[in-house]
């Protein structure tokens, strides 16, 4: 699930946040684990960055979602 955002970040819920966080870190992406906030179990946040950073993030997310 992707949450509506009015800022330069995207908040979304995934089924396996730990794997996504680990894979993202290996790819050089730093996501924020928001699962400790009330109502945000398995949620992570990514800040919108440069075109290159977004390309890397998109590939990482596609890989994680296809697994």
PDB file of C-alpha atoms in Angstrom:
ATOM      1  CA  UNK A   1       0.000   0.000   0.000  1.00  0.00           C
ATOM      2  CA  UNK A   2       1.294   3.455  -0.918  1.00  0.00           C
ATOM      3  CA  UNK A   3       0.104   6.345   1.247  1.00  0.00           C
ATOM      4  CA  UNK A   4      -0.834   9.798  -0.091  1.00  0.00           C
ATOM      5  CA  UNK A   5       1.987  12.309   0.377  1.00  0.00           C
ATOM      6  CA  UNK A   6       2.280  16.053   0.031  1.00  0.00           C
ATOM      7  CA  UNK A   7       6.017  16.066   0.662  1.00  0.00           C
ATOM      8  CA  UNK A   8       9.217  14.795  -0.970  1.00  0.00           C
ATOM      9  CA  UNK A   9       8.878  11.274   0.390  1.00  0.00           C
ATOM     10  CA  UNK A  10       6.779   8.171  -0.194  1.00  0.00           C
ATOM     11  CA  UNK A  11       5.482   6.018   2.624  1.00  0.00           C
ATOM     12  CA  UNK A  12       4.429   2.487   1.826  1.00  0.00           C
ATOM     13  CA  UNK A  13       3.600  -0.809   3.484  1.00  0.00           C
ATOM     14  CA  UNK A  14       5.283  -4.021   2.322  1.00  0.00           C
ATOM     15  CA  UNK A  15       4.965  -7.643   3.344  1.00  0.00           C
ATOM     16  CA  UNK A  16       8.668  -8.115   4.194  1.00  0.00           C
ATOM     17  CA  UNK A  17      10.147  -4.814   5.295  1.00  0.00           C
ATOM     18  CA  UNK A  18      13.283  -6.385   6.750  1.00  0.00           C
ATOM     19  CA  UNK A  19      14.333  -7.869   3.408  1.00  0.00           C
ATOM     20  CA  UNK A  20      13.538  -4.621   1.595  1.00  0.00           C
ATOM     21  CA  UNK A  21      15.550  -2.593   4.098  1.00  0.00           C
ATOM     22  CA  UNK A  22      18.515  -4.983   3.824  1.00  0.00           C
ATOM     23  CA  UNK A  23      18.425  -5.115   0.011  1.00  0.00           C
ATOM     24  CA  UNK A  24      18.080  -1.342  -0.214  1.00  0.00           C
ATOM     25  CA  UNK A  25      21.066  -0.807   2.036  1.00  0.00           C
ATOM     26  CA  UNK A  26      23.164  -3.137  -0.150  1.00  0.00           C
ATOM     27  CA  UNK A  27      22.148  -1.005  -3.162  1.00  0.00           C
ATOM     28  CA  UNK A  28      23.201   2.169  -1.346  1.00  0.00           C
ATOM     29  CA  UNK A  29      19.688   3.349  -0.525  1.00  0.00           C
ATOM     30  CA  UNK A  30      18.757   4.472   2.940  1.00  0.00           C
ATOM     31  CA  UNK A  31      15.103   3.881   3.725  1.00  0.00           C
ATOM     32  CA  UNK A  32      13.464   4.825   6.992  1.00  0.00           C
ATOM     33  CA  UNK A  33      11.779   2.070   8.946  1.00  0.00           C
ATOM     34  CA  UNK A  34       8.499   3.638  10.127  1.00  0.00           C
ATOM     35  CA  UNK A  35       7.007   0.382  11.446  1.00  0.00           C
ATOM     36  CA  UNK A  36       7.528   1.528  15.024  1.00  0.00           C
ATOM     37  CA  UNK A  37       5.066   4.394  14.584  1.00  0.00           C
ATOM     38  CA  UNK A  38       1.474   3.720  15.594  1.00  0.00           C
ATOM     39  CA  UNK A  39      -0.544   2.236  12.735  1.00  0.00           C
ATOM     40  CA  UNK A  40       2.456   1.880  10.423  1.00  0.00           C
ATOM     41  CA  UNK A  41       3.390  -1.775  10.835  1.00  0.00           C
ATOM     42  CA  UNK A  42       5.689  -2.958   7.995  1.00  0.00           C
ATOM     43  CA  UNK A  43       5.929   0.580   6.602  1.00  0.00           C
ATOM     44  CA  UNK A  44       9.031   2.195   5.161  1.00  0.00           C
ATOM     45  CA  UNK A  45       9.658   5.687   3.860  1.00  0.00           C
ATOM     46  CA  UNK A  46      11.841   6.758   0.971  1.00  0.00           C
ATOM     47  CA  UNK A  47      12.788  10.335   0.176  1.00  0.00           C
ATOM     48  CA  UNK A  48      12.499  11.409  -3.448  1.00  0.00           C
ATOM     49  CA  UNK A  49      16.000  12.210  -4.640  1.00  0.00           C
ATOM     50  CA  UNK A  50      17.879  12.726  -7.865  1.00  0.00           C
ATOM     51  CA  UNK A  51      16.897  10.960 -11.074  1.00  0.00           C
ATOM     52  CA  UNK A  52      19.744   8.457 -10.586  1.00  0.00           C
ATOM     53  CA  UNK A  53      18.753   7.745  -6.973  1.00  0.00           C
ATOM     54  CA  UNK A  54      15.142   7.244  -8.033  1.00  0.00           C
ATOM     55  CA  UNK A  55      16.214   4.856 -10.822  1.00  0.00           C
ATOM     56  CA  UNK A  56      18.164   2.744  -8.319  1.00  0.00           C
ATOM     57  CA  UNK A  57      15.257   2.814  -5.849  1.00  0.00           C
ATOM     58  CA  UNK A  58      12.763   1.798  -8.518  1.00  0.00           C
ATOM     59  CA  UNK A  59      14.893  -1.196  -9.522  1.00  0.00           C
ATOM     60  CA  UNK A  60      15.310  -2.249  -5.908  1.00  0.00           C
ATOM     61  CA  UNK A  61      11.571  -2.031  -5.252  1.00  0.00           C
ATOM     62  CA  UNK A  62      10.699  -3.960  -8.411  1.00  0.00           C
ATOM     63  CA  UNK A  63      13.120  -6.712  -7.406  1.00  0.00           C
ATOM     64  CA  UNK A  64      11.732  -6.864  -3.873  1.00  0.00           C
ATOM     65  CA  UNK A  65       8.127  -6.967  -5.066  1.00  0.00           C
ATOM     66  CA  UNK A  66       8.776  -9.735  -7.580  1.00  0.00           C
ATOM     67  CA  UNK A  67      10.409 -12.000  -4.976  1.00  0.00           C
TER      68      UNK A  67
END
